Tab-separated table of C-alpha atoms in Angstrom:
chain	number	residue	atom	x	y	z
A	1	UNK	CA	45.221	44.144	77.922
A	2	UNK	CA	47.065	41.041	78.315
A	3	UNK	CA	44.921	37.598	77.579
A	4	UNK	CA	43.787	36.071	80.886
A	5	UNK	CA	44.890	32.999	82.126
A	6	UNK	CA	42.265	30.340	83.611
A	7	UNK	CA	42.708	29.474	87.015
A	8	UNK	CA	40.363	25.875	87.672
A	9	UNK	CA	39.697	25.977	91.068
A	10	UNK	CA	38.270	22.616	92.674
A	11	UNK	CA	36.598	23.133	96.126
A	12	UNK	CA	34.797	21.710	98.956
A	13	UNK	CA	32.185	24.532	100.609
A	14	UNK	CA	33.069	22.757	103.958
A	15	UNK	CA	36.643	23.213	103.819
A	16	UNK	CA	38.068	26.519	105.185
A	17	UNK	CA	41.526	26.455	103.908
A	18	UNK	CA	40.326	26.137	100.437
A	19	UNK	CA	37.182	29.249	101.689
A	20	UNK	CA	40.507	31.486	102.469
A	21	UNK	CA	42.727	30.215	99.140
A	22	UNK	CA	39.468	30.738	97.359
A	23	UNK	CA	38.898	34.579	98.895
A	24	UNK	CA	42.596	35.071	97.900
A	25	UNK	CA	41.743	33.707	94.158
A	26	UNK	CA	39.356	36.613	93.698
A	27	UNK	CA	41.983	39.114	95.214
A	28	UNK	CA	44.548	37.624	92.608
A	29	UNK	CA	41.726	38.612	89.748
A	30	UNK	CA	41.772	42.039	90.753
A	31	UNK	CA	45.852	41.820	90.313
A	32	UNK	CA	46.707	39.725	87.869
A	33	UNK	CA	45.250	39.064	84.326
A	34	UNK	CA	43.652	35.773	85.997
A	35	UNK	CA	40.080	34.653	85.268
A	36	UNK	CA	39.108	31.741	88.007
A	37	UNK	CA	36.471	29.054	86.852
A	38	UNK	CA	35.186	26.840	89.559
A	39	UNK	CA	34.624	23.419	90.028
A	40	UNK	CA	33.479	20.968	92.835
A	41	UNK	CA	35.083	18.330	94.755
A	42	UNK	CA	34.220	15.945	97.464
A	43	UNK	CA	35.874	15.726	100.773
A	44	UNK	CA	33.437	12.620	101.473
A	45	UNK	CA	34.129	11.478	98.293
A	46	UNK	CA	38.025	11.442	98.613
A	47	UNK	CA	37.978	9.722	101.872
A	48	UNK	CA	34.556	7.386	101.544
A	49	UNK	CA	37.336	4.029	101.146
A	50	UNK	CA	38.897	5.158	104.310
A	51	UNK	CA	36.497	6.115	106.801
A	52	UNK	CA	37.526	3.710	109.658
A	53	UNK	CA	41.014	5.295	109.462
A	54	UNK	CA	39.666	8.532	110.585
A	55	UNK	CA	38.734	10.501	113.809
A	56	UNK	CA	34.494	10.296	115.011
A	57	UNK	CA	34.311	13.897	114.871
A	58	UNK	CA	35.823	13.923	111.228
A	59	UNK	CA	33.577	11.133	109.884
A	60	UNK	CA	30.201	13.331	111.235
A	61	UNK	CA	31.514	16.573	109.573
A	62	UNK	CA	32.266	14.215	105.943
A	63	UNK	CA	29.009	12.499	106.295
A	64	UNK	CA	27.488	15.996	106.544
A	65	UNK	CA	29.536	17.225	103.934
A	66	UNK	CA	27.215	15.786	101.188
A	67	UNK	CA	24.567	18.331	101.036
A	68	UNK	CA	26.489	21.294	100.068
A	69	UNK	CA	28.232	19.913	97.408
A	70	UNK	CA	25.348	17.934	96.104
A	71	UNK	CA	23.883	21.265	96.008
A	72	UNK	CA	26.388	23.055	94.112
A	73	UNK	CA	26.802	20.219	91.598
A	74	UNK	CA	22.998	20.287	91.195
A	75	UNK	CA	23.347	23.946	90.548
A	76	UNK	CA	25.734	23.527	88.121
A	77	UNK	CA	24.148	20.763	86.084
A	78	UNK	CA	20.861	22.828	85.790
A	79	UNK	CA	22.450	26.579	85.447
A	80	UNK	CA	25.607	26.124	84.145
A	81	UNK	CA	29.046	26.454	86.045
A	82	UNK	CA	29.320	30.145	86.035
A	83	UNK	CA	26.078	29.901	88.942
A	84	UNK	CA	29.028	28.797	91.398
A	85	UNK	CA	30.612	31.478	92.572
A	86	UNK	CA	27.920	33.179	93.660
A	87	UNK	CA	26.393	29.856	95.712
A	88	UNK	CA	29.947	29.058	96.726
A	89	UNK	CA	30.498	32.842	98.014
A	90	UNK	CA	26.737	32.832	99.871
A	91	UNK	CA	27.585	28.864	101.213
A	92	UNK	CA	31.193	30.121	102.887
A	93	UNK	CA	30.424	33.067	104.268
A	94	UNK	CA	27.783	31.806	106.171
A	95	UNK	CA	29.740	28.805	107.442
A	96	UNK	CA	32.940	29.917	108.044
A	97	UNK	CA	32.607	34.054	108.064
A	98	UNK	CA	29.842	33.787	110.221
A	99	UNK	CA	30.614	30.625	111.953
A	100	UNK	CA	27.188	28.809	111.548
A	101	UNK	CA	26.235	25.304	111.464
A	102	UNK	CA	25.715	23.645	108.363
A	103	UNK	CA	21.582	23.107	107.895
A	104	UNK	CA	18.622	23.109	105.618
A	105	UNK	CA	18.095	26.552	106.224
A	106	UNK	CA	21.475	27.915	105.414
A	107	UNK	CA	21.831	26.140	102.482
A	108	UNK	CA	18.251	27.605	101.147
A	109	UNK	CA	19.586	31.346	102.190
A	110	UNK	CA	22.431	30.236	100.033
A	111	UNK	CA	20.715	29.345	96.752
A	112	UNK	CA	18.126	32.821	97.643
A	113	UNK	CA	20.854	34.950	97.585
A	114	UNK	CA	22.564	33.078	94.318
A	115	UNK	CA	19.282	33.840	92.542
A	116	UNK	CA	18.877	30.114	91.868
A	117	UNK	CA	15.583	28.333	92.558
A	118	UNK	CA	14.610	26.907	95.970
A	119	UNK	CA	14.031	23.392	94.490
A	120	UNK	CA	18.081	22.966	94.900
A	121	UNK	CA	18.023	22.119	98.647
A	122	UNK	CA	16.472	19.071	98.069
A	123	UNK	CA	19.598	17.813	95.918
A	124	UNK	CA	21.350	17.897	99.502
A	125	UNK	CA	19.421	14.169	100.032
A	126	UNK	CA	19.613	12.896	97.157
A	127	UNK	CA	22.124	11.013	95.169
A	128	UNK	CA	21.203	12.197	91.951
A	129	UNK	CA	23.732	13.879	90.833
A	130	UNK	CA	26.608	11.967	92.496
A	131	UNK	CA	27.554	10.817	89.105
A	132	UNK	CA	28.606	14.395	88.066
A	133	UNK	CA	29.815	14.910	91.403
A	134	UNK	CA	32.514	12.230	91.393
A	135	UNK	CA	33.180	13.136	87.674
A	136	UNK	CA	33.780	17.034	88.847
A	137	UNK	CA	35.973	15.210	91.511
A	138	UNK	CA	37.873	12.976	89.857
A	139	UNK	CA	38.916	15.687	87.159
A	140	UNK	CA	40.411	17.772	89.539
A	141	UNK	CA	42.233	14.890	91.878
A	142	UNK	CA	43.759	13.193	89.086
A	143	UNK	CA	46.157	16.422	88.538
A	144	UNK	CA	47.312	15.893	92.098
A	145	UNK	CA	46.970	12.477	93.184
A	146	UNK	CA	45.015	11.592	95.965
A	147	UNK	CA	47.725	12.377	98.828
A	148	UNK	CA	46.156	16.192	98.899
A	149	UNK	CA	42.343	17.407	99.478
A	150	UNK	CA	41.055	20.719	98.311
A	151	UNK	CA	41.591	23.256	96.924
A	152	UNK	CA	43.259	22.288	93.576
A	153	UNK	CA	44.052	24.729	91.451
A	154	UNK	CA	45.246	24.390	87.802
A	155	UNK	CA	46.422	26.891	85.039
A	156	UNK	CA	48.272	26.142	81.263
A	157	UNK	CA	51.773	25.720	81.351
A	158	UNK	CA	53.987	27.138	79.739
A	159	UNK	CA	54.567	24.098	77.177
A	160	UNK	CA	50.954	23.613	76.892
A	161	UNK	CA	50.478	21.068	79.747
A	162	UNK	CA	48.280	21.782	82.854
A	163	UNK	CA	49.971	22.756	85.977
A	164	UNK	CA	48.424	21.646	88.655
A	165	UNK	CA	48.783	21.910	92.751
A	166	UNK	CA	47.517	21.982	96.005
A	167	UNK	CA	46.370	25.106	98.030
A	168	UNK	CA	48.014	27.178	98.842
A	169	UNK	CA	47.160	26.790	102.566
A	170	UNK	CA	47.752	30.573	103.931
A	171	UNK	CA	45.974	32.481	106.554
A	172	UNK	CA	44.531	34.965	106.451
A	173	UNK	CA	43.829	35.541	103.019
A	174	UNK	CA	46.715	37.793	101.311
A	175	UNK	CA	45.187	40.990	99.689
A	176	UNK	CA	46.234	43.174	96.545
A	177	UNK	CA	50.084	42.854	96.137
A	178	UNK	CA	51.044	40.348	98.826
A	179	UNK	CA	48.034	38.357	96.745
A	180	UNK	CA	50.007	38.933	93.800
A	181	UNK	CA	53.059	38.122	95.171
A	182	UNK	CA	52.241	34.799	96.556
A	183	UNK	CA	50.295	33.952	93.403
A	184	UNK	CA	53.566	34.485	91.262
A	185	UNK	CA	55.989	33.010	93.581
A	186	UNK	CA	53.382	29.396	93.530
A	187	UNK	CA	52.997	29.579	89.881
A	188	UNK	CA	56.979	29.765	89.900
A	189	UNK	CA	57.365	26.985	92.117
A	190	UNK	CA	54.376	24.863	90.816
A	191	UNK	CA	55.979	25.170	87.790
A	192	UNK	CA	59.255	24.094	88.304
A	193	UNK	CA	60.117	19.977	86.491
A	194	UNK	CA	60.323	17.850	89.620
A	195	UNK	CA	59.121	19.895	92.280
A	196	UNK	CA	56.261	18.721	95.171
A	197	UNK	CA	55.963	20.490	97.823
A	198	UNK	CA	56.477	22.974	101.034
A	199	UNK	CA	55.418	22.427	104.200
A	200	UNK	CA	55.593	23.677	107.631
A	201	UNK	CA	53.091	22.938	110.822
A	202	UNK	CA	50.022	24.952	110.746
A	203	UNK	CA	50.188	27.161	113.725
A	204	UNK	CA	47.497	29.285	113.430
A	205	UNK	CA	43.510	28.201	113.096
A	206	UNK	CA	41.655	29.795	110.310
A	207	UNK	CA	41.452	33.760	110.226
A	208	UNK	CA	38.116	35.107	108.502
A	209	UNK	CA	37.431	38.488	107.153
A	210	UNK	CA	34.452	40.059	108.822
């Protein structure tokens, strides 16, 4: 068997795009010899110097946004990072597969079903972890720059450097060999000295798997 290569994957729960590049991560372990190790980011975080720049409604959802990364970060402190996929799996299925609202009560169905103790939820209020937090953060930004938000996912070049990037933003989330496909073709491109970026308008809203 061929050795696997570590995929660091930086995420917001909040954030569909990186939910769907996330459910396409574990689709790419199935295909690929690619193990994924998560980490946690901040969408409050990244934009807390630029609030007054940004929409009402956008502000309420980053002010929000707090608790369930507080929570995972907590988690991770206290269990060790390999507690996160499970508590980021329970957290985005619930928000975005299910479509609920973001609350006290989801977030404690979350840590139940992660078999991590109830006592989390009560990181959601409380800065004590921020320090970690914004570490977790800045590790993961500082590949990209700040121009981008999450995901961010980095693997080992080639030479021995990290190669780092961006989404990709896709929808819905490619399964078995299209997964594989599109996780070759961005390594390729991601790869390549001097390259940053393709874009087009987003034309379709998030698609969810039931």
């Amino acid at each position: 068997m061929p050795e696997k290569t570590v995929a660091d994957f930086w995420f917001d729960p909040r954030c569909p795009w990186a939910w769907l590049t996330s459910r396409w991560m574990l689709e790419v372990e199935k295909v690929r010899p690619v193990e994924v190790r998560w980490h946690v980011m901040s969408l409050a975080v990244l934009n807390e110097n630029k609030l007054d720049e940004l929409p009402e409604g956008y502000r309420e959802m980053l002010a929000a946004a707090w608790g369930p990364v507080r929570v995972c970060i907590a988690a991770e402190q206290q269990h060790g990072p390999e507690v996160l996929a499970a508590l980021y799996t329970a957290m985005g299925t619930r928000l975005h597969n299910r479509g609920r609202e973001l609350s006290r009560e989801l977030l404690a169905e979350s840590v139940e079903e992660a078999g991590l103790p109830a006592s989390l939820v009560d990181a959601a209020d409380s800065a004590e972890y921020d320090e970690a937090l914004r570490a977790s953060h800045k590790e993961g930004i500082d590949l990209v720059g700040q121009d981008v938000g999450t995901p961010v996912i980095a693997v080992p070049g080639s030479d021995g450097e990290r190669i780092a990037f961006f989404g990709p933003v896709v929808t819905p989330a490619p399964k078995g060999e299209a997964a594989a496909r599109l996780w070759d073709g961005t390594l390729m491109v991601a790869s390549t000295p001097g390259f940053f970026e393709i874009k087009r308008t987003r034309d379709k809203d998030p698609v969810f798997d039931d």
